[in-house]
Tab-separated table of C-alpha atoms and ligand atoms in Angstrom:
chain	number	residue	atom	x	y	z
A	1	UNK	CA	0.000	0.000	0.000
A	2	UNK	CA	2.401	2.252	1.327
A	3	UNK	CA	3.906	2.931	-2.882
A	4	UNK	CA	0.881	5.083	-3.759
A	5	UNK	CA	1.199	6.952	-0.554
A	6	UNK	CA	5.044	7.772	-0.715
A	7	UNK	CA	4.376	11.314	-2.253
A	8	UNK	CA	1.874	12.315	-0.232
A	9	UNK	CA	-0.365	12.363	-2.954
A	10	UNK	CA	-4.221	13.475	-1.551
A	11	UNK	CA	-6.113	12.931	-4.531
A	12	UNK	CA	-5.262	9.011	-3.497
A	13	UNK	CA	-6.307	10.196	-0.190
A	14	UNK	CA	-9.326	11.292	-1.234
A	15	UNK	CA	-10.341	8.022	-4.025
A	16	UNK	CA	-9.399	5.857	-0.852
A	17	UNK	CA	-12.286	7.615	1.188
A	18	UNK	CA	-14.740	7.306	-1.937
A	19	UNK	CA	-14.197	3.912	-2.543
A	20	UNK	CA	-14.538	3.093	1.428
A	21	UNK	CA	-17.659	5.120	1.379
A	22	UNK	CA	-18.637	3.346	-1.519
A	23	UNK	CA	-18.121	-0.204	0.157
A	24	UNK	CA	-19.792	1.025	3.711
A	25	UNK	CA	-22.731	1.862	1.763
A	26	UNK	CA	-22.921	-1.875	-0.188
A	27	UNK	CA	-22.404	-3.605	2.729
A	28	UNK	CA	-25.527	-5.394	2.800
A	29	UNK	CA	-25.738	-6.994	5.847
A	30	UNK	CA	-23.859	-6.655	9.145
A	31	UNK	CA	-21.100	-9.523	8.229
A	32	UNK	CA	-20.570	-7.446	4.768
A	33	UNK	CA	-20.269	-4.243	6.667
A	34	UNK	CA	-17.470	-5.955	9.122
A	35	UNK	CA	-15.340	-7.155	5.920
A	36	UNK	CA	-15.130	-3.612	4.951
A	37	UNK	CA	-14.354	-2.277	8.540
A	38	UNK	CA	-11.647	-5.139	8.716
A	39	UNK	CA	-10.443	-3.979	5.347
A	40	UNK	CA	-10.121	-0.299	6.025
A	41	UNK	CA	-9.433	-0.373	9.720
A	42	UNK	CA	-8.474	-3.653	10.943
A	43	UNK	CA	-4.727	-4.522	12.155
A	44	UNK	CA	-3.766	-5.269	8.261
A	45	UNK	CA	-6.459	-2.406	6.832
A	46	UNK	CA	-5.859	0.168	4.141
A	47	UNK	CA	-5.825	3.195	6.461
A	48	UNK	CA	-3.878	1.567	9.061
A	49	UNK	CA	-0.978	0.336	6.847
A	50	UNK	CA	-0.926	3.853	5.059
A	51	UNK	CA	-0.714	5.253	8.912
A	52	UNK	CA	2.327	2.871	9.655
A	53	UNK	CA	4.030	4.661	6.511
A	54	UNK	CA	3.540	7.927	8.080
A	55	UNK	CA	7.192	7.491	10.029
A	56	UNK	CA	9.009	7.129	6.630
A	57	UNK	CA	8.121	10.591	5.692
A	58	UNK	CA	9.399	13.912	5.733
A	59	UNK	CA	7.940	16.218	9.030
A	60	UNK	CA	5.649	18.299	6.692
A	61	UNK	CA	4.558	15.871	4.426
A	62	UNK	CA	3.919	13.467	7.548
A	63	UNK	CA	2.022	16.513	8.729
A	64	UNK	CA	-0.040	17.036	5.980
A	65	UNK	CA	-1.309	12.763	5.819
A	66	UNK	CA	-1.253	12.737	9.455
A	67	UNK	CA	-4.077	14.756	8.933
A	68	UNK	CA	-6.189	13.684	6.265
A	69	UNK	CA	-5.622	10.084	7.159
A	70	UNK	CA	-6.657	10.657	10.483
A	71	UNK	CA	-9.772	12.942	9.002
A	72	UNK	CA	-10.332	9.735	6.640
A	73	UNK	CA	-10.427	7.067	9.712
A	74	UNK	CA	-13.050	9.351	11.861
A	75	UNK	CA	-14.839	9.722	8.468
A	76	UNK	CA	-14.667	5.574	7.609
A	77	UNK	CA	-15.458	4.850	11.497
A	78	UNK	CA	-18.311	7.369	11.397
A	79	UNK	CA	-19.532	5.829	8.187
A	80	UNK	CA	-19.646	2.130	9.681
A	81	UNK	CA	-21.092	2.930	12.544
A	82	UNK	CA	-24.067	4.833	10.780
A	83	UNK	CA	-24.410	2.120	8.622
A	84	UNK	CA	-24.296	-0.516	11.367
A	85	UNK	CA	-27.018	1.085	13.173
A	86	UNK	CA	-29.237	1.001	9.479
A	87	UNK	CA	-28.620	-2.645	9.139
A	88	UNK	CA	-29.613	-3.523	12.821
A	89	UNK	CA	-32.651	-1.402	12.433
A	90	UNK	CA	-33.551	-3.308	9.227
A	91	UNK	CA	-32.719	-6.412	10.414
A	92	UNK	CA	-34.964	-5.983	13.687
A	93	UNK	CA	-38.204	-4.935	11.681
A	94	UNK	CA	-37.702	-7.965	9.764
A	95	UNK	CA	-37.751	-10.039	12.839
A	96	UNK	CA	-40.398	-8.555	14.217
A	97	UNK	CA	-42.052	-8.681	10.897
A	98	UNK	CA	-41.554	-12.522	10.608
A	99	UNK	CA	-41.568	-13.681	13.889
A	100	UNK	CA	-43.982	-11.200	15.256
A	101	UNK	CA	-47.677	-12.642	17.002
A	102	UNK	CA	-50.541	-11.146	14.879
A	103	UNK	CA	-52.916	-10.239	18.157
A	104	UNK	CA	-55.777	-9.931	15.357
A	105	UNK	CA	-55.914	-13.414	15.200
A	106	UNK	CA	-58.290	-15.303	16.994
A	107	UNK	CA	-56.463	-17.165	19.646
A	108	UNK	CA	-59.005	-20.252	19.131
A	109	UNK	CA	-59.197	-21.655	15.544
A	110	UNK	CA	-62.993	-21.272	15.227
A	111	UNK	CA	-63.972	-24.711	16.284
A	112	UNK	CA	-65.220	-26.980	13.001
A	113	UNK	CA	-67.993	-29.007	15.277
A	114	UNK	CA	-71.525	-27.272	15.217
A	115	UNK	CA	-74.258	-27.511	18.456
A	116	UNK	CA	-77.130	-29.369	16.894
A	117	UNK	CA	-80.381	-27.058	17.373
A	118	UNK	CA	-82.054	-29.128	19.545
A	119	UNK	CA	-79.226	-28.989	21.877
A	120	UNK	CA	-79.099	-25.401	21.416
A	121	UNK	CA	-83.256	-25.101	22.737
A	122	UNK	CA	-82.943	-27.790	25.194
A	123	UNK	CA	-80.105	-25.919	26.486
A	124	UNK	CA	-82.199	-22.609	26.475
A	125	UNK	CA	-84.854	-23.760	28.036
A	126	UNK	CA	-83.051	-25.597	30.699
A	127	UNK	CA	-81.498	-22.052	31.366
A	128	UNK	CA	-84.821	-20.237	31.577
A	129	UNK	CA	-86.828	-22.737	34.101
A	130	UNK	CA	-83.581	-23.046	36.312
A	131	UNK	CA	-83.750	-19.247	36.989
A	132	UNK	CA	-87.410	-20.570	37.987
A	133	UNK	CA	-86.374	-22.780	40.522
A	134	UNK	CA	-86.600	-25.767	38.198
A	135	UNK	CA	-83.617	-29.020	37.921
A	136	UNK	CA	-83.476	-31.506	35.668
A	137	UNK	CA	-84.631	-34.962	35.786
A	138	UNK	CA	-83.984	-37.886	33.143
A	139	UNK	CA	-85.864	-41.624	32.493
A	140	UNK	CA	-85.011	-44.183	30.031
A	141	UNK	CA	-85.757	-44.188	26.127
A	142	UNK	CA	-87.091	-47.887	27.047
A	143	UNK	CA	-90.519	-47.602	29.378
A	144	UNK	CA	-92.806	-50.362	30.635
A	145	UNK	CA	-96.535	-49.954	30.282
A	146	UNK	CA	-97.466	-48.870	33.715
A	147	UNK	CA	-94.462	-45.670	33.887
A	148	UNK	CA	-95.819	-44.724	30.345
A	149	UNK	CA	-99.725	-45.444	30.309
A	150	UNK	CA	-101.171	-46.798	33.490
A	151	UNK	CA	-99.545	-44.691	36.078
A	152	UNK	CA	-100.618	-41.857	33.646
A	153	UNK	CA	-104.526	-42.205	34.383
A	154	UNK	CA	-103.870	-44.102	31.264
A	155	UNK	CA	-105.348	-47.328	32.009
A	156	UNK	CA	-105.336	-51.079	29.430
A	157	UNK	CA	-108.102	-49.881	26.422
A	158	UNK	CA	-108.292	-46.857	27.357
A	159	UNK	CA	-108.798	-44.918	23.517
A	160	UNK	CA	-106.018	-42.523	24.501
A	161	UNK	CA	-103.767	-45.551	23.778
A	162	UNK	CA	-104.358	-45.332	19.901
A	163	UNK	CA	-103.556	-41.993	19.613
A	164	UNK	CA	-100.168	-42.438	20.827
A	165	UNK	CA	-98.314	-44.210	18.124
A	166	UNK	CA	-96.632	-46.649	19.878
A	167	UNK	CA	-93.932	-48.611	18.727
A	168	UNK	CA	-93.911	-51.808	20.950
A	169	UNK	CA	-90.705	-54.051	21.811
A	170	UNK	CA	-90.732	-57.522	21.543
A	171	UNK	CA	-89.541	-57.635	25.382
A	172	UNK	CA	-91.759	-57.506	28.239
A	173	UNK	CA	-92.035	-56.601	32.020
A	174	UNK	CA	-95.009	-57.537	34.154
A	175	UNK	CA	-96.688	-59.043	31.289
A	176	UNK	CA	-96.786	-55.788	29.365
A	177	UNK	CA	-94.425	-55.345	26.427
A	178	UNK	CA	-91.843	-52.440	26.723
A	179	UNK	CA	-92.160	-49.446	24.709
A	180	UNK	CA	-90.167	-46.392	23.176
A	181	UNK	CA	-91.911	-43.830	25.544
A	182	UNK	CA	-94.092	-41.953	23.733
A	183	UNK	CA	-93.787	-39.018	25.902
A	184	UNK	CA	-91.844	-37.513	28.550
A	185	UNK	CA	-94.617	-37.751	31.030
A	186	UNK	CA	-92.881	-41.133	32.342
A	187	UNK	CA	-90.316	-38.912	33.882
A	188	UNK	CA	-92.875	-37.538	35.952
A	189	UNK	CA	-93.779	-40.712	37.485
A	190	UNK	CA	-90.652	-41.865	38.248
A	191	UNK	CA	-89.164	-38.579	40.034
A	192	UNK	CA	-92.006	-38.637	42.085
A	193	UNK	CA	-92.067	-42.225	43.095
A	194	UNK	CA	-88.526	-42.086	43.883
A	195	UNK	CA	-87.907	-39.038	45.562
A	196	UNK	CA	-90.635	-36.977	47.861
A	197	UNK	CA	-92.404	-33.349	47.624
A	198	UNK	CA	-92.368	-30.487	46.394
A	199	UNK	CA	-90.805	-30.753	43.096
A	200	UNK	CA	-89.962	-28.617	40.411
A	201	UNK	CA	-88.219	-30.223	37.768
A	202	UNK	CA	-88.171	-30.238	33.711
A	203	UNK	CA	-87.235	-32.779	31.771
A	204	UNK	CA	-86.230	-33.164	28.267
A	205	UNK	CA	-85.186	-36.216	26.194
A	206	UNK	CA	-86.259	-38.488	23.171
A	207	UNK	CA	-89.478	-39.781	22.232
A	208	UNK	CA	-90.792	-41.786	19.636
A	209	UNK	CA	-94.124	-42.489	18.079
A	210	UNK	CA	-94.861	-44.294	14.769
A	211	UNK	CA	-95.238	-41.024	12.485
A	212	UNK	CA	-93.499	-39.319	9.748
A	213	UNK	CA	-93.985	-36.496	7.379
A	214	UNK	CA	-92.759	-32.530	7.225
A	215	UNK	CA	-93.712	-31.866	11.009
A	216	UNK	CA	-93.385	-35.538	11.977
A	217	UNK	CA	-90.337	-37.968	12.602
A	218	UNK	CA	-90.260	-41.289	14.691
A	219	UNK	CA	-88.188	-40.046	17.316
A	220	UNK	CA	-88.619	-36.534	18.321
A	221	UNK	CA	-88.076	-34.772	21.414
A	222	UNK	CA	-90.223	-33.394	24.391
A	223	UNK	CA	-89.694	-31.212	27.585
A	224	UNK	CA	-91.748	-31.932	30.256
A	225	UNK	CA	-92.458	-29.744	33.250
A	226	UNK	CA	-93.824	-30.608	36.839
A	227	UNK	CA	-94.541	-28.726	39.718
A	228	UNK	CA	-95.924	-30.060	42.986
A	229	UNK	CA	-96.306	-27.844	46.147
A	230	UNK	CA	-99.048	-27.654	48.647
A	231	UNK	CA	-101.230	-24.714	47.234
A	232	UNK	CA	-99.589	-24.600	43.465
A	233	UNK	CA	-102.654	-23.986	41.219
A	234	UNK	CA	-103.690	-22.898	37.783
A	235	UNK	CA	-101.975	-19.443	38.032
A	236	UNK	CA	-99.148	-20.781	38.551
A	237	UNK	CA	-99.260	-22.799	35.623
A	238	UNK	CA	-100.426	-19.808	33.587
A	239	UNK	CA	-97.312	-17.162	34.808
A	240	UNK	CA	-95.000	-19.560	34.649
A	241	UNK	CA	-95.136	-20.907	30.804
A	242	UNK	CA	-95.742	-16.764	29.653
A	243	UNK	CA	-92.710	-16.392	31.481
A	244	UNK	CA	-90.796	-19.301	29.463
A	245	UNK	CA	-92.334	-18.432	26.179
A	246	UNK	CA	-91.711	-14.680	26.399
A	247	UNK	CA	-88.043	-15.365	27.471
A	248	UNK	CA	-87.794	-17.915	24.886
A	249	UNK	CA	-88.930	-16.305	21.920
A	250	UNK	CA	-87.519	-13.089	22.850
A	251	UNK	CA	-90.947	-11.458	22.061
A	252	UNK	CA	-91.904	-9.121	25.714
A	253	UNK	CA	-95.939	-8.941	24.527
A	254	UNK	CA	-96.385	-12.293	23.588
A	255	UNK	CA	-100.008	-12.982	23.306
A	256	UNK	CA	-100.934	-16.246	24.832
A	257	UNK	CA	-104.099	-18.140	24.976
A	258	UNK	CA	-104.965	-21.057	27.143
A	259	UNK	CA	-107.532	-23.590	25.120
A	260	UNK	CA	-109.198	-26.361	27.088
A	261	UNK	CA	-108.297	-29.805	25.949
A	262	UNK	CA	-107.936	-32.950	27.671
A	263	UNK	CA	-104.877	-34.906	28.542
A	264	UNK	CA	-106.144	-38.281	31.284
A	265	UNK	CA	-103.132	-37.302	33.322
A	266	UNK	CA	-104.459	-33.932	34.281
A	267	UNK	CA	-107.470	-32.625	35.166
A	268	UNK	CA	-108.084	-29.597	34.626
A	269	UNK	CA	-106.456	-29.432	31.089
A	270	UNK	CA	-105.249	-26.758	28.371
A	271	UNK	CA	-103.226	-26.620	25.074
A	272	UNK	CA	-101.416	-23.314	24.935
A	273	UNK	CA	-100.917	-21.225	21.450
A	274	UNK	CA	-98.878	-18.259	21.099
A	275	UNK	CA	-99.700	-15.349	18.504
A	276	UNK	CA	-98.274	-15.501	15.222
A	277	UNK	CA	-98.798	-14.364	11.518
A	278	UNK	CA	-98.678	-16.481	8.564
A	279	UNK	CA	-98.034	-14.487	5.390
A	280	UNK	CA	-97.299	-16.688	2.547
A	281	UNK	CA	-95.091	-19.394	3.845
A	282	UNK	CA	-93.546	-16.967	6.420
A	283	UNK	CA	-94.272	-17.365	9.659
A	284	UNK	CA	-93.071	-14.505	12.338
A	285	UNK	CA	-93.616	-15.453	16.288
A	286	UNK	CA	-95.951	-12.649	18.277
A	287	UNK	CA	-97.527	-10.878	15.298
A	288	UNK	CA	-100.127	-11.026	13.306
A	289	UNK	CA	-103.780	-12.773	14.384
A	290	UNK	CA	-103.124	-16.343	14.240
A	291	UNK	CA	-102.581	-18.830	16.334
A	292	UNK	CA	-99.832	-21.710	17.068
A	293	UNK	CA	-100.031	-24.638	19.386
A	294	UNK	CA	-96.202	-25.367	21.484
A	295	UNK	CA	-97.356	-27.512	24.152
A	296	UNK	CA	-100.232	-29.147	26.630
A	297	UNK	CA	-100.433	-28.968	30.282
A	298	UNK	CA	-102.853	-28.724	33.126
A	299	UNK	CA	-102.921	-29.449	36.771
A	300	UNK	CA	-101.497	-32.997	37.422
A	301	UNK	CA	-104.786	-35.553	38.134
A	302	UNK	CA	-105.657	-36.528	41.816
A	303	UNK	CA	-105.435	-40.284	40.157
A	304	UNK	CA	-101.796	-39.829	39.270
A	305	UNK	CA	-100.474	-38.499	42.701
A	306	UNK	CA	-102.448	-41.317	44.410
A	307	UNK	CA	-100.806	-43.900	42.150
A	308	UNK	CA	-97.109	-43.062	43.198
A	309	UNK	CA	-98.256	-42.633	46.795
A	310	UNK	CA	-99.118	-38.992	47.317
A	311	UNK	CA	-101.900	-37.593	49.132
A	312	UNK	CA	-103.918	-35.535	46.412
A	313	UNK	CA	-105.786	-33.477	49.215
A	314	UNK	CA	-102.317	-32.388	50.653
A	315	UNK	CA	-100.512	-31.858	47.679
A	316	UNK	CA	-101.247	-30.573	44.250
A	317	UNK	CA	-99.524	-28.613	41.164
A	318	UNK	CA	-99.164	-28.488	37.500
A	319	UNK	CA	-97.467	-30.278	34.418
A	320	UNK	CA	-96.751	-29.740	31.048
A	321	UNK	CA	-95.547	-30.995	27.978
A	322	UNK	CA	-93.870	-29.706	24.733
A	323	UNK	CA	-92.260	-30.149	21.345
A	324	UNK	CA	-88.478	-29.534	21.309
A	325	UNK	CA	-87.863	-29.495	17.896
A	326	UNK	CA	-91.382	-27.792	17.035
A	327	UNK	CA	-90.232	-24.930	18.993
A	328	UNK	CA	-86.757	-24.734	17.655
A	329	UNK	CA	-88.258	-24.852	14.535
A	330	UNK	CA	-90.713	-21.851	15.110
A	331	UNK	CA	-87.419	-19.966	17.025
A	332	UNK	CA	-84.846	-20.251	14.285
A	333	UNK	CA	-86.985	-20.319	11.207
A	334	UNK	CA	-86.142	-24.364	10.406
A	335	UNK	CA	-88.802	-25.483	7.749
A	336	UNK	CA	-88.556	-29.333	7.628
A	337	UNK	CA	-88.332	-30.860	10.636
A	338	UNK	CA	-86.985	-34.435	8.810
A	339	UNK	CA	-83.821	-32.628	8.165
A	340	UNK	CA	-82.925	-32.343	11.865
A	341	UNK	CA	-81.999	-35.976	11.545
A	342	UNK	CA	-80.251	-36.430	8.235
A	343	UNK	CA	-77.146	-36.241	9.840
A	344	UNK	CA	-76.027	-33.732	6.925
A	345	UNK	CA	-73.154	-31.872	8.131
A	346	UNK	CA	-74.289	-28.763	5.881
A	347	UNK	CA	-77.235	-28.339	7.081
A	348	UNK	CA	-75.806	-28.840	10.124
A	349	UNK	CA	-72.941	-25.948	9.607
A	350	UNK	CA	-76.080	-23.602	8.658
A	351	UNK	CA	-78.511	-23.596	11.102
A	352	UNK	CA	-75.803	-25.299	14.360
A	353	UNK	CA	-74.976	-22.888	17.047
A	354	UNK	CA	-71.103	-22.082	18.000
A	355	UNK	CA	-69.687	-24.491	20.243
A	356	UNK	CA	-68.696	-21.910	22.880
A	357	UNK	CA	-71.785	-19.865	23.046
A	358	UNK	CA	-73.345	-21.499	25.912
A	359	UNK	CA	-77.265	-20.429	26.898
A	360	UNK	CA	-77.442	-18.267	29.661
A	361	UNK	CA	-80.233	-15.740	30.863
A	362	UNK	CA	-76.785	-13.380	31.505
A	363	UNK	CA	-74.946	-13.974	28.276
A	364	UNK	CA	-78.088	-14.184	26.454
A	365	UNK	CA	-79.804	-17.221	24.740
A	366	UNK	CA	-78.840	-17.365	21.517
A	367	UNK	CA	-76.036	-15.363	19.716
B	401	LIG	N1	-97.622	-35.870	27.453
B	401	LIG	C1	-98.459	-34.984	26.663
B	401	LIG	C2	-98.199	-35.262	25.183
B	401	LIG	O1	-97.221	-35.876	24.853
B	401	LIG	C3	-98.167	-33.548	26.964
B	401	LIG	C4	-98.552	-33.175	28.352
B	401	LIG	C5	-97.645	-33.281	29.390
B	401	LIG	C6	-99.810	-32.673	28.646
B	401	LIG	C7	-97.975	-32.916	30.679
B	401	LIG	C8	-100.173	-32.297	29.908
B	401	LIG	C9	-99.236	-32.431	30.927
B	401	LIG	O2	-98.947	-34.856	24.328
């Protein structure tokens, strides 16, 4: 190096610093940039060898490269380190570019499974009678006669029999074949024979009667209702179902009306309708002038406490009965009720309900 340097000559000086510049700017990357610092600066660098020729020279022209060389290391040093601190910038945003957590993401993958409607309203309405004091019970699928029929004020030929569909096993139990209940009334009979007053319970579950067309399928599901208390009576029965159906179908004026009918397991008995319109094939819940039946009750029959051992003078109260899937039909707008059982995962990823959006009077029902 030190040749070009012996006459002092600046204009080297000065195409030295250019080309250094030059290089500190290309350095691409911080291993690039310490090549050229080792080049320029390091032990066996450009500037430091020409610096080692300094002693060979004369005093002024030592003077005069003295200067400018030291001018030309501040200047390189200056350089590198300005260009150091550009590269570790870069490099950082590119981290934090790659590596970074997008907090926009969800921080569940939105779960692929769907809740099946009539999980969603059983759910529902489970939340809406337990804020009413009510707890669940559950009986079997498989009933014998006397839980579903005789126990019921239903007794052997009586006509209420036909009307109920039923599909009978070839099994039997006290010389009575079993059945697929054909209601959930069953689950009255058993709470109360094995536990003692009051109760308040609802129960939902499967049942199955030998029908099927749009609003009819073999198995189906009911909710049943009972209350038993010493002075529960009618009004009682009345508040508490316009409770459940205004909380239910989210409509505060519901109209309601209360149509005698007959049921042999309670005595007096009603079949309840809620206001609706029909316009075309639309249907829309609390408008309009017509009228839509969701359920039967009445006050339980004096035969039916005295049959599972309870004193009908000392204790009385209501029951009722009602279509699951009717009423998450009406709710959600659902217009074959045969497709709730096709098992048909689109139908299933349109009208299901998001796995982690459980019912609650708080949270709301349905979201
Ligand atoms: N079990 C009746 C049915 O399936 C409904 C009902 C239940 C009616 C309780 C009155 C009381 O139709």
């Amino acid at each position: 190096m030190a040749p070009f340097f012996v006459g002092g000559n600046m204009q080297d000086i000065d195409k030295l610093g250019d080309e250094l510049q030059a290089a500190v700017e290309a350095a691409g990357s911080l291993d690039d940039l310490e090549a050229v610092r080792v080049s320029a600066l390091g032990r066996k660098g450009e500037i430091t060898s020409l610096m080692k020729g300094l002693g060979a020279m004369d005093e002024e022209a030592r003077r005069s490269a003295g200067t400018a060389l030291n001018a030309l290391k501040d200047d390189i040093a200056a350089a590198i380190d300005a260009r150091r601190g550009t590269l570790q910038n870069a490099a950082l945003t590119e981290q934090l570019e790659t590596e970074g957590i997008d907090i926009t993401l969800p921080a569940r993958a939105e779960a692929r499974g769907r809740i099946h409607p009539v999980t969603q309203v059983i759910d529902e309405v489970v939340a809406i009678f337990a804020d009413m004091g009510f707890s669940v019970a559950e009986g079997p699928d498989i009933e014998d006669d006397f839980h579903n029929f005789t126990a019921l004020n239903i007794p052997p030929e009586h006509p209420a029999r036909q009307m109920h569909d039923t599909f009978y096993l070839e099994a039997e139990r006290d010389g009575a074949p079993l059945v697929l209940r054909t209601h959930t009334s069953p689950v009255q009979i058993r709470h109360m024979q094995s536990t003692s007053p009051p109760y308040r319970i609802i129960a939902p579950g499967r049942t199955f009667r030998c029908d099927s067309d749009m609003t009819h399928t073999p198995m189906f599901h009911q909710v049943e209702g009972l209350a038993i208390g010493h002075d529960i009576h009618m009004g009682h029965l009345k508040g508490c179902l316009e409770e459940f159906a205004r909380v239910f179908f989210e409509v505060d004026n519901l109209r309601m009306r209360f149509r005698p009918s007959h049921f042999p397991f309670t005595e007096p008995s009603a079949e309840v309708d809620i206001g609706c319109s029909r316009e075309g094939r639309e249907l829309k819940i609390g408008e309009g002038n017509d009228w839509l039946e969701i359920l039967g009750c009445g006050m339980v029959h004096p035969n039916v406490l005295e049959n599972v051992g309870l004193d009908p003078d000392e204790w009385q109260g209501f029951a009722f009965g009602m279509g699951i899937d009717r009423i998450a039909m009406l709710k959600y707008g659902i217009p074959d009720l045969r497709a709730f059982f096709d098992s048909d995962l689109r139908w299933l990823r349109h009208y299901g309900f998001a796995a982690f959006d459980v019912p609650t009077l708080a949270g709301g029902l349905a979201r």
